[in-house]
């Protein structure tokens, strides 16, 4: 675990003998109860010139209606921004005082805040903290620069760096059973916990503990990442029907106690402390609160309900808080994709909405390792044949029907810009990005070999674009799609990894009505005969026929993905 030093200054003073000689206090001794306060100071992310820290104060004396914590740095650390406290600095001396909403500190109660800072040289934990003038215990350590111990108690800057990634044996077996599937059956994919029953295993399948046990077997002596999808919010996927969930719009308590709490308990089991557990948090939920609520033309009644009751914000905040407590757990929040949130009226407000969730229900921005884009989607990683700055006959690429005034043409540029906007809005400077490349290769004979003709801007873009969908808003079982870049760590600036979170071959939704007990409805966007809606500008859906329920194996799609893979298999 991270380096820890406990200074029992106040306790020793209180139990000193009459001669003034300090008496020894052993762990569990009643003398420890006399410690007036404890400060837990942890550096959670650290890079060449900066760091983020999380501080938790525990009050063991009389309840307080306000508080002020002070410390001094031995080095040249400077606090540059903070959250959940009013932080000021003079020289090496720092003061953190409560905000209006968190001044109450009960006896035995705790309060947390965080901040971002700069440093050079060393970044040692401050030696002494005082709460309202009284010296506290200090329990803290640095994070990413510490050597990780065998228990995996230190967060690293990028969990994928230097690590293998878990191969789900259930998906691997299905892939290997397909003709030609053995070419990719050893690739790592996400494990979807999409209902309460999935925690223990559905219909005799593997549950969470079974996957983590198998991950320990695959790990060997090196590092290993396990990728999990946390996906069961109340009123899930309010703008779609194919992937609706089991919980009603108001069942937030059930989500917390029967879904998140059991997952958090398993992830925190010391047995799994040597694994790096990556959680993709609640796909599509928060972006829906930006684009699919009134007064937008794309609004749905279900999304209006979820915005009004706040249960997406509460649920994501609760998940981040509970799951982020384990030092070997890394949370990545879903950030849609460029064809959803890349427009000016969606982009910054999406980061604001995610930050709202990341500071709800006890969570802080330090519970967010990063963000993931293009999850289970098809947006091209890199459009190589045109850029957002190109123009044809005096018309910008942004004016083309395909780009439609978006600021981004592909996922890589969007993800890098999203990361920077998140830092600008107060997320840690070391925050990372994941891009799901499981189905965005768009290879095969339909892949353009160069730019389109310069007849007009639409011909130019349509002739050269790698993404061959009918419309960038089409999301269900897309015809012509192919496997994208294989999973890899640190592939580009600001990107922690390319990942296959959506397991290739698993359907996005049924192409016709299929009765089921999974809470999954029928969405016309999965029907190849559907002529569209405002979210895809009333275009054809582009979906494959004869698709099964969301998450069920779709052999025809799997074969298409392999056939059109780019890079080719």
Coordinates of C-alpha atoms in Angstrom, one line a residue:
X1 CA 0.0 0.0 0.0
X2 CA 1.1 3.6 -0.1
X3 CA 3.7 4.8 2.4
X4 CA 1.9 5.4 5.7
X5 CA 3.2 7.3 8.8
X6 CA 1.0 7.8 11.9
X7 CA 2.0 10.5 14.3
X8 CA 0.1 10.0 17.6
X9 CA 1.0 13.4 18.9
X10 CA -2.2 14.3 20.6
X11 CA -2.7 10.8 22.0
X12 CA 0.7 10.6 23.4
X13 CA 0.3 14.0 25.1
X14 CA -3.0 13.0 26.6
X15 CA -1.6 9.7 28.1
X16 CA 1.7 11.2 29.3
X17 CA 2.7 10.3 32.8
X18 CA 3.0 12.9 35.6
X19 CA 6.8 13.1 35.0
X20 CA 6.1 14.2 31.5
X21 CA 7.3 11.0 29.9
X22 CA 5.2 9.7 27.0
X23 CA 3.6 6.3 27.6
X24 CA 3.5 3.8 24.8
X25 CA 0.1 3.3 23.1
X26 CA -0.5 0.0 21.4
X27 CA -3.0 -0.5 18.6
X28 CA -6.4 -1.1 20.1
X29 CA -5.5 0.6 23.4
X30 CA -8.3 2.7 24.8
X31 CA -5.8 5.7 24.8
X32 CA -6.4 5.9 21.0
X33 CA -10.0 7.0 21.6
X34 CA -8.6 10.2 23.0
X35 CA -7.1 11.3 19.7
X36 CA -9.2 14.4 18.8
X37 CA -9.0 14.1 15.0
X38 CA -7.4 12.0 12.2
X39 CA -6.4 13.3 8.8
X40 CA -6.0 10.9 5.9
X41 CA -4.0 12.6 3.2
X42 CA -3.4 10.7 0.0
X43 CA -1.8 11.7 -3.3
X44 CA -4.0 10.0 -5.8
X45 CA -2.5 11.0 -9.1
X46 CA 1.0 12.3 -9.7
X47 CA 3.0 13.3 -12.8
X48 CA 6.1 15.3 -13.6
X49 CA 5.1 18.6 -12.2
X50 CA 1.7 18.1 -10.7
X51 CA -0.5 16.0 -8.5
X52 CA -4.0 15.6 -7.1
X53 CA -4.7 14.8 -3.4
X54 CA -7.7 13.6 -1.4
X55 CA -8.0 14.6 2.3
X56 CA -10.5 13.1 4.8
X57 CA -10.9 14.6 8.3
X58 CA -12.4 12.5 11.1
X59 CA -13.6 14.3 14.2
X60 CA -13.5 12.5 17.5
X61 CA -14.4 15.4 19.7
X62 CA -17.4 17.7 20.1
X63 CA -19.6 18.1 17.0
X64 CA -18.6 21.2 14.9
X65 CA -20.7 23.5 12.8
X66 CA -17.6 24.7 10.9
X67 CA -14.0 23.6 10.6
X68 CA -10.6 24.8 9.4
X69 CA -7.7 22.4 8.7
X70 CA -4.1 23.8 8.4
X71 CA -0.8 22.3 7.3
X72 CA 2.6 23.3 5.9
X73 CA 4.6 21.8 3.1
X74 CA 8.3 21.0 3.5
X75 CA 8.8 21.4 -0.2
X76 CA 7.6 23.8 -2.9
X77 CA 4.1 22.4 -3.4
X78 CA 1.5 24.9 -4.5
X79 CA -2.3 24.3 -4.5
X80 CA -3.8 25.5 -7.8
X81 CA -7.5 24.5 -7.4
X82 CA -9.7 22.6 -5.0
X83 CA -13.2 21.2 -4.4
X84 CA -15.4 20.7 -1.4
X85 CA -13.3 23.1 0.6
X86 CA -12.1 26.8 0.5
X87 CA -8.4 26.4 0.1
X88 CA -5.9 29.2 0.5
X89 CA -2.1 29.2 0.7
X90 CA 0.6 31.7 2.0
X91 CA 4.1 30.5 1.4
X92 CA 4.2 26.9 2.5
X93 CA 1.2 27.3 4.8
X94 CA -2.2 26.0 3.6
X95 CA -5.6 26.4 5.1
X96 CA -8.7 24.5 4.0
X97 CA -12.0 25.7 5.4
X98 CA -15.5 24.2 5.0
X99 CA -17.9 25.2 2.3
X100 CA -21.4 26.3 3.3
X101 CA -22.8 22.9 2.6
X102 CA -20.3 20.7 4.5
X103 CA -19.5 22.7 7.7
X104 CA -21.3 20.2 10.0
X105 CA -18.9 17.6 11.4
X106 CA -20.5 15.3 13.9
X107 CA -18.6 13.5 16.7
X108 CA -17.1 10.5 14.9
X109 CA -18.1 12.0 11.5
X110 CA -15.8 12.6 8.5
X111 CA -15.6 15.1 5.7
X112 CA -13.6 14.9 2.5
X113 CA -12.2 17.4 0.1
X114 CA -9.6 17.4 -2.7
X115 CA -7.3 19.6 -4.6
X116 CA -4.8 19.8 -7.5
X117 CA -1.3 21.2 -7.0
X118 CA 2.1 21.6 -8.6
X119 CA 5.6 20.6 -7.2
X120 CA 9.1 19.9 -8.3
X121 CA 11.6 17.5 -6.6
X122 CA 9.8 15.6 -3.9
X123 CA 6.2 15.7 -2.9
X124 CA 6.2 14.5 0.8
X125 CA 3.1 14.2 3.0
X126 CA 2.9 17.2 5.4
X127 CA 4.2 16.3 8.8
X128 CA 1.5 17.9 10.9
X129 CA -2.2 18.9 10.5
X130 CA -4.2 20.9 12.9
X131 CA -8.0 21.0 13.0
X132 CA -9.2 24.3 14.6
X133 CA -5.8 24.6 16.2
X134 CA -5.7 21.0 17.6
X135 CA -3.0 18.6 16.3
X136 CA -4.4 15.5 14.5
X137 CA -3.1 12.1 13.7
X138 CA -1.7 11.9 10.2
X139 CA -2.4 8.8 8.1
X140 CA -1.3 9.3 4.5
X141 CA 1.1 8.6 1.7
X142 CA 1.9 9.2 -1.9
X143 CA 0.3 7.4 -4.8
X144 CA 1.6 6.8 -8.3
X145 CA 5.3 7.2 -7.5
X146 CA 5.3 4.6 -4.7
X147 CA 6.4 1.1 -5.5
X148 CA 3.2 -1.0 -5.5
X149 CA 3.2 -3.6 -2.8
X150 CA 2.0 -7.2 -3.2
X151 CA -1.4 -6.2 -2.0
X152 CA -1.9 -3.7 -4.9
X153 CA -2.6 -0.8 -2.6
X154 CA -1.3 1.9 -4.8
X155 CA -3.2 3.5 -7.7
X156 CA -1.1 3.9 -10.8
X157 CA -1.5 6.7 -13.4
X158 CA -2.6 4.3 -16.1
X159 CA -3.9 0.8 -15.0
X160 CA -3.3 -0.6 -18.5
X161 CA 0.4 0.3 -18.7
X162 CA 2.5 -2.8 -18.3
X163 CA -0.4 -5.1 -17.7
X164 CA -2.2 -7.9 -19.4
X165 CA -6.0 -7.7 -19.7
X166 CA -8.5 -10.4 -18.7
X167 CA -9.9 -12.6 -21.4
X168 CA -13.5 -13.6 -20.5
X169 CA -13.6 -17.3 -21.0
X170 CA -17.3 -17.3 -21.7
X171 CA -17.0 -14.8 -24.6
X172 CA -13.8 -16.5 -25.7
X173 CA -15.5 -19.9 -26.1
X174 CA -18.3 -18.4 -28.2
X175 CA -15.8 -16.6 -30.4
X176 CA -13.7 -19.7 -30.8
X177 CA -16.7 -21.7 -31.8
X178 CA -17.3 -19.5 -34.8
X179 CA -15.5 -20.3 -38.1
X180 CA -12.3 -18.2 -38.0
X181 CA -13.1 -17.0 -34.6
X182 CA -10.0 -18.4 -33.0
X183 CA -8.1 -15.4 -34.6
X184 CA -9.6 -13.1 -32.0
X185 CA -10.9 -15.4 -29.2
X186 CA -7.9 -14.5 -27.1
X187 CA -8.6 -10.8 -27.1
X188 CA -9.7 -9.1 -23.8
X189 CA -13.3 -7.9 -23.6
X190 CA -15.6 -6.3 -21.0
X191 CA -17.7 -8.3 -18.5
X192 CA -21.2 -6.8 -18.4
X193 CA -22.9 -6.7 -15.0
X194 CA -26.2 -5.6 -16.5
X195 CA -28.6 -6.8 -13.8
X196 CA -28.5 -7.8 -10.2
X197 CA -28.5 -11.5 -11.1
X198 CA -25.3 -11.1 -13.1
X199 CA -23.4 -10.5 -9.8
X200 CA -23.8 -14.2 -8.9
X201 CA -24.2 -15.5 -12.5
X202 CA -27.1 -15.9 -14.8
X203 CA -28.4 -19.3 -15.8
X204 CA -25.4 -21.1 -14.5
X205 CA -23.0 -18.6 -16.1
X206 CA -20.0 -17.0 -14.3
X207 CA -20.7 -14.4 -11.7
X208 CA -18.4 -11.6 -10.6
X209 CA -16.4 -13.7 -8.1
X210 CA -15.9 -16.4 -10.7
X211 CA -14.5 -13.9 -13.2
X212 CA -12.2 -12.4 -10.6
X213 CA -11.0 -15.9 -9.5
X214 CA -10.3 -16.7 -13.1
X215 CA -8.5 -13.4 -13.5
X216 CA -6.2 -14.4 -10.7
X217 CA -5.3 -17.6 -12.6
X218 CA -4.6 -15.6 -15.8
X219 CA -2.6 -13.0 -13.9
X220 CA 0.5 -15.0 -13.1
X221 CA 3.3 -13.0 -11.6
X222 CA 2.6 -9.8 -13.6
X223 CA -0.1 -7.2 -13.5
X224 CA -3.6 -7.8 -14.9
X225 CA -6.6 -5.6 -15.7
X226 CA -10.2 -6.8 -15.3
X227 CA -12.7 -4.8 -17.3
X228 CA -16.3 -4.6 -15.8
X229 CA -19.3 -2.7 -17.0
X230 CA -21.5 -1.3 -14.3
X231 CA -24.8 -1.0 -16.1
X232 CA -28.1 -1.1 -14.2
X233 CA -29.3 2.4 -13.3
X234 CA -33.0 3.0 -12.4
X235 CA -34.8 3.9 -15.7
X236 CA -31.8 2.8 -17.7
X237 CA -31.3 4.0 -21.2
X238 CA -34.1 6.5 -21.1
X239 CA -33.9 7.4 -24.8
X240 CA -33.8 3.8 -26.1
X241 CA -35.8 0.7 -25.6
X242 CA -33.5 -2.2 -26.7
X243 CA -31.3 -2.0 -23.6
X244 CA -33.8 -0.9 -20.9
X245 CA -33.1 -2.5 -17.6
X246 CA -34.8 -4.2 -14.7
X247 CA -35.1 -1.3 -12.3
X248 CA -37.9 1.3 -12.5
X249 CA -37.2 5.0 -12.5
X250 CA -37.7 5.4 -8.7
X251 CA -35.8 2.3 -7.6
X252 CA -32.6 4.1 -6.6
X253 CA -32.4 2.5 -3.1
X254 CA -32.6 -1.0 -4.7
X255 CA -29.8 0.0 -7.1
X256 CA -27.6 1.1 -4.2
X257 CA -28.2 -1.8 -1.8
X258 CA -28.8 -4.8 -4.1
X259 CA -26.5 -3.9 -6.9
X260 CA -23.7 -1.4 -6.1
X261 CA -23.1 -2.5 -2.5
X262 CA -22.6 -6.2 -3.3
X263 CA -20.3 -5.3 -6.3
X264 CA -18.3 -3.0 -4.1
X265 CA -17.9 -5.6 -1.4
X266 CA -16.6 -8.2 -3.8
X267 CA -14.2 -5.7 -5.5
X268 CA -12.9 -4.7 -2.1
X269 CA -12.2 -8.3 -1.0
X270 CA -8.4 -8.5 -0.1
X271 CA -8.3 -11.7 -2.2
X272 CA -8.5 -9.6 -5.3
X273 CA -6.3 -6.7 -4.2
X274 CA -3.5 -7.7 -6.7
X275 CA -5.9 -7.2 -9.7
X276 CA -6.4 -3.9 -11.4
X277 CA -10.2 -3.6 -11.6
X278 CA -11.5 -1.2 -14.3
X279 CA -15.2 -0.2 -14.1
X280 CA -16.9 1.4 -17.0
X281 CA -19.7 3.4 -15.3
X282 CA -23.3 3.4 -16.6
X283 CA -23.1 3.7 -20.4
X284 CA -25.4 6.4 -22.0
X285 CA -27.0 7.6 -18.8
X286 CA -25.5 11.0 -18.2
X287 CA -25.2 12.0 -21.9
X288 CA -29.0 11.4 -22.1
X289 CA -29.5 14.1 -19.5
X290 CA -27.9 16.6 -21.9
X291 CA -29.4 15.8 -25.3
X292 CA -32.6 13.9 -24.7
X293 CA -34.5 16.2 -22.3
X294 CA -36.9 19.1 -22.8
X295 CA -36.9 21.5 -24.6
X296 CA -34.7 19.5 -27.1
X297 CA -36.5 18.1 -30.1
X298 CA -34.9 14.8 -29.2
X299 CA -36.4 14.8 -25.7
X300 CA -38.2 11.7 -24.4
X301 CA -40.6 11.5 -21.5
X302 CA -38.4 8.9 -19.8
X303 CA -35.4 11.1 -19.9
X304 CA -37.3 14.1 -18.6
X305 CA -38.4 11.9 -15.7
X306 CA -34.8 10.8 -14.9
X307 CA -33.5 14.4 -15.0
X308 CA -36.3 15.5 -12.7
X309 CA -35.8 12.8 -10.1
X310 CA -32.0 13.0 -10.2
X311 CA -31.5 9.3 -10.0
X312 CA -29.0 9.1 -12.8
X313 CA -26.9 11.7 -10.9
X314 CA -27.4 10.0 -7.6
X315 CA -26.7 6.5 -8.9
X316 CA -23.5 7.4 -10.7
X317 CA -22.3 9.4 -7.8
X318 CA -23.0 6.5 -5.4
X319 CA -21.3 4.0 -7.7
X320 CA -18.2 6.2 -8.0
X321 CA -18.0 6.7 -4.2
X322 CA -18.5 3.1 -3.2
X323 CA -16.4 1.5 -6.0
X324 CA -13.7 4.1 -5.8
X325 CA -12.9 3.3 -2.2
X326 CA -10.8 0.3 -3.1
X327 CA -7.2 1.3 -4.0
X328 CA -7.0 -1.2 -6.9
X329 CA -10.2 0.0 -8.5
X330 CA -10.3 2.4 -11.4
X331 CA -13.6 4.1 -12.5
X332 CA -14.1 5.4 -16.1
X333 CA -17.3 7.3 -16.7
X334 CA -19.1 7.0 -20.0
X335 CA -18.7 10.1 -22.2
X336 CA -20.8 9.2 -25.2
X337 CA -19.1 9.6 -28.6
X338 CA -18.3 12.4 -31.0
X339 CA -21.4 12.0 -33.0
X340 CA -23.5 12.5 -29.9
X341 CA -21.8 15.1 -27.8
X342 CA -19.3 16.8 -30.2
X343 CA -21.6 19.8 -30.9
X344 CA -21.0 23.1 -29.2
X345 CA -24.3 22.9 -27.3
X346 CA -23.5 19.4 -26.0
X347 CA -19.8 19.3 -25.3
X348 CA -19.1 21.4 -22.3
X349 CA -22.4 20.8 -20.7
X350 CA -21.7 17.0 -20.8
X351 CA -18.6 17.5 -18.7
X352 CA -20.6 19.7 -16.3
X353 CA -23.2 16.9 -16.0
X354 CA -20.6 14.3 -15.3
X355 CA -18.9 16.5 -12.7
X356 CA -22.2 17.0 -11.0
X357 CA -22.5 13.2 -10.7
X358 CA -18.8 12.9 -9.7
X359 CA -19.4 15.2 -6.7
X360 CA -22.8 13.6 -5.6
X361 CA -23.5 11.0 -3.0
X362 CA -20.1 11.4 -1.4
X363 CA -18.1 11.0 -4.6
X364 CA -15.2 13.4 -5.6
X365 CA -13.5 13.9 -8.9
X366 CA -10.7 11.8 -7.5
X367 CA -13.0 8.8 -7.7
X368 CA -12.8 9.2 -11.5
X369 CA -9.8 7.7 -13.2
X370 CA -11.0 8.8 -16.5
X371 CA -13.7 8.6 -19.2
X372 CA -14.6 6.2 -22.0
X373 CA -15.9 7.1 -25.4
X374 CA -17.6 5.1 -28.2
X375 CA -18.7 2.3 -25.8
X376 CA -20.7 -0.2 -27.9
X377 CA -20.7 2.3 -30.7
X378 CA -19.3 2.5 -34.3
X379 CA -17.6 6.0 -34.6
X380 CA -14.3 5.8 -36.6
X381 CA -11.2 6.1 -34.5
X382 CA -9.5 8.4 -37.0
X383 CA -10.9 9.9 -40.2
X384 CA -7.8 10.1 -42.4
X385 CA -9.2 11.5 -45.6
X386 CA -10.5 14.9 -44.4
X387 CA -10.2 17.2 -41.4
X388 CA -12.5 19.5 -39.6
X389 CA -10.5 22.4 -41.1
X390 CA -10.9 21.4 -44.8
X391 CA -13.1 23.4 -47.2
X392 CA -14.4 22.7 -50.6
X393 CA -15.5 25.5 -53.0
X394 CA -15.6 27.9 -50.1
X395 CA -17.7 25.6 -47.9
X396 CA -16.3 24.1 -44.6
X397 CA -16.4 20.4 -43.9
X398 CA -18.5 21.4 -40.9
X399 CA -21.3 22.4 -43.3
X400 CA -21.5 18.9 -44.9
X401 CA -24.6 16.8 -44.1
X402 CA -22.4 14.1 -42.5
X403 CA -20.5 16.4 -40.1
X404 CA -23.5 18.8 -39.6
X405 CA -21.5 21.5 -37.8
X406 CA -19.9 19.1 -35.3
X407 CA -16.5 20.1 -34.0
X408 CA -15.1 16.6 -34.4
X409 CA -14.9 14.1 -37.2
X410 CA -13.7 11.1 -35.2
X411 CA -13.3 9.5 -31.8
X412 CA -9.6 10.2 -31.2
X413 CA -9.8 14.0 -31.6
X414 CA -13.0 14.0 -29.6
X415 CA -11.6 12.0 -26.7
X416 CA -8.5 14.1 -26.5
X417 CA -10.5 17.3 -26.5
X418 CA -13.0 15.9 -23.9
X419 CA -10.1 15.0 -21.6
X420 CA -8.8 18.6 -21.8
X421 CA -12.3 20.1 -21.2
X422 CA -12.6 17.8 -18.1
X423 CA -9.3 19.1 -16.7
X424 CA -10.4 22.7 -17.4
X425 CA -13.5 22.0 -15.4
X426 CA -11.7 20.6 -12.3
X427 CA -11.0 17.0 -13.0
X428 CA -7.4 15.9 -12.2
X429 CA -4.8 16.8 -14.8
X430 CA -3.7 13.2 -15.0
X431 CA -7.2 11.9 -15.9
X432 CA -7.2 9.4 -18.8
X433 CA -9.4 8.3 -21.7
X434 CA -10.4 4.9 -23.0
X435 CA -11.8 4.4 -26.5
X436 CA -13.9 1.3 -27.4
X437 CA -12.6 0.1 -30.7
X438 CA -14.4 -3.2 -30.8
X439 CA -16.6 -2.3 -33.8
X440 CA -15.2 0.8 -35.5
X441 CA -12.7 -0.5 -38.0
X442 CA -14.9 -0.1 -41.1
X443 CA -12.6 -2.2 -43.3
X444 CA -13.4 -4.4 -46.2
X445 CA -14.1 -3.4 -49.8
X446 CA -16.2 -0.4 -48.8
X447 CA -13.3 1.3 -47.1
X448 CA -12.2 4.4 -49.0
X449 CA -8.6 4.5 -50.2
X450 CA -8.4 8.3 -50.3
X451 CA -10.4 11.6 -50.2
X452 CA -13.7 12.0 -52.0
X453 CA -14.0 14.2 -55.2
X454 CA -14.0 17.9 -54.6
X455 CA -17.2 18.4 -56.6
X456 CA -18.8 19.8 -53.5
X457 CA -18.4 19.4 -49.7
X458 CA -20.8 16.5 -49.4
X459 CA -19.2 14.5 -52.2
X460 CA -15.8 15.2 -50.6
X461 CA -16.8 14.0 -47.2
X462 CA -19.0 11.1 -48.2
X463 CA -16.4 9.8 -50.7
X464 CA -13.6 9.8 -48.1
X465 CA -15.2 9.0 -44.8
X466 CA -14.2 5.8 -43.2
X467 CA -17.3 5.5 -41.0
X468 CA -19.8 4.1 -43.6
X469 CA -23.0 4.4 -41.5
X470 CA -26.0 6.1 -43.1
X471 CA -26.0 8.6 -40.3
X472 CA -23.7 9.2 -37.3
X473 CA -26.7 8.8 -35.0
X474 CA -27.2 5.1 -36.0
X475 CA -26.2 2.8 -33.2
X476 CA -27.8 -0.6 -33.5
X477 CA -26.1 -3.6 -35.1
X478 CA -24.7 -1.6 -38.0
X479 CA -24.4 -3.2 -41.4
X480 CA -20.9 -3.1 -42.8
X481 CA -19.1 -2.6 -39.5
X482 CA -15.8 -4.2 -38.7
X483 CA -13.5 -4.9 -35.8
X484 CA -11.3 -1.9 -35.0
X485 CA -7.8 -1.5 -33.5
X486 CA -6.9 -4.3 -31.2
X487 CA -6.8 -3.5 -27.5
X488 CA -3.5 -1.8 -26.5
X489 CA -2.2 0.5 -23.7
X490 CA -1.1 4.1 -24.2
X491 CA -1.7 4.3 -27.9
X492 CA -1.9 8.1 -28.2
X493 CA -1.5 11.2 -26.1
X494 CA -4.0 11.3 -23.2
X495 CA -5.4 7.9 -24.1
X496 CA -4.9 5.2 -21.5
X497 CA -6.0 2.4 -23.8
X498 CA -7.9 1.2 -26.8
X499 CA -10.3 -1.4 -25.4
X500 CA -13.0 -3.9 -26.5
X501 CA -15.6 -3.1 -23.8
X502 CA -18.5 -4.3 -26.1
X503 CA -17.7 -7.9 -26.8
X504 CA -17.9 -8.4 -30.6
X505 CA -20.7 -10.7 -31.5
X506 CA -23.1 -9.5 -28.8
X507 CA -26.2 -7.9 -30.2
X508 CA -27.2 -4.2 -29.6
X509 CA -30.9 -5.1 -29.6
X510 CA -33.5 -7.2 -31.3
X511 CA -34.6 -6.3 -34.8
X512 CA -38.2 -7.3 -34.0
X513 CA -40.3 -7.8 -30.8
X514 CA -39.0 -10.7 -28.7
X515 CA -40.8 -11.3 -25.3
X516 CA -38.2 -11.7 -22.5
X517 CA -37.8 -11.5 -18.7
X518 CA -34.7 -9.2 -18.9
X519 CA -36.6 -5.9 -19.1
X520 CA -35.4 -5.3 -22.7
X521 CA -37.8 -3.6 -25.0
X522 CA -38.0 -3.3 -28.8
X523 CA -36.4 -0.2 -30.3
X524 CA -37.2 0.6 -33.9
X525 CA -33.6 1.7 -34.4
X526 CA -32.7 -2.0 -34.4
X527 CA -35.3 -2.7 -37.2
X528 CA -33.7 -2.5 -40.7
X529 CA -37.0 -1.2 -42.2
X530 CA -37.2 1.8 -39.8
X531 CA -37.0 5.2 -41.5
X532 CA -35.7 7.1 -38.5
X533 CA -36.4 9.8 -36.0
X534 CA -35.0 13.3 -35.0
X535 CA -32.0 11.7 -33.3
X536 CA -30.7 10.3 -36.7
X537 CA -32.2 13.0 -38.8
X538 CA -35.0 10.7 -40.1
X539 CA -32.6 8.4 -41.9
X540 CA -32.8 4.6 -42.3
X541 CA -31.5 2.7 -39.2
X542 CA -28.8 0.8 -41.1
X543 CA -29.4 -2.2 -38.8
X544 CA -28.7 -5.8 -39.6
X545 CA -31.8 -8.1 -39.8
X546 CA -32.6 -11.1 -37.6
X547 CA -30.9 -9.8 -34.5
X548 CA -31.5 -11.3 -31.1
X549 CA -32.0 -9.4 -27.8
X550 CA -29.3 -7.0 -26.6
X551 CA -26.3 -8.9 -25.2
X552 CA -27.3 -12.2 -26.9
X553 CA -24.9 -13.9 -29.4
X554 CA -25.4 -12.7 -33.0
X555 CA -23.4 -15.0 -35.2
X556 CA -24.0 -13.0 -38.5
X557 CA -22.7 -9.8 -36.9
X558 CA -19.6 -11.6 -35.5
X559 CA -18.8 -12.9 -39.0
X560 CA -19.3 -9.5 -40.5
X561 CA -17.0 -7.8 -37.9
X562 CA -14.2 -10.3 -38.7
X563 CA -14.7 -9.9 -42.5
X564 CA -14.5 -6.1 -42.3
X565 CA -11.8 -5.8 -39.6
X566 CA -9.4 -3.0 -39.9
X567 CA -6.5 -3.6 -39.4
X568 CA -7.5 -6.8 -41.2
X569 CA -7.2 -10.2 -39.4

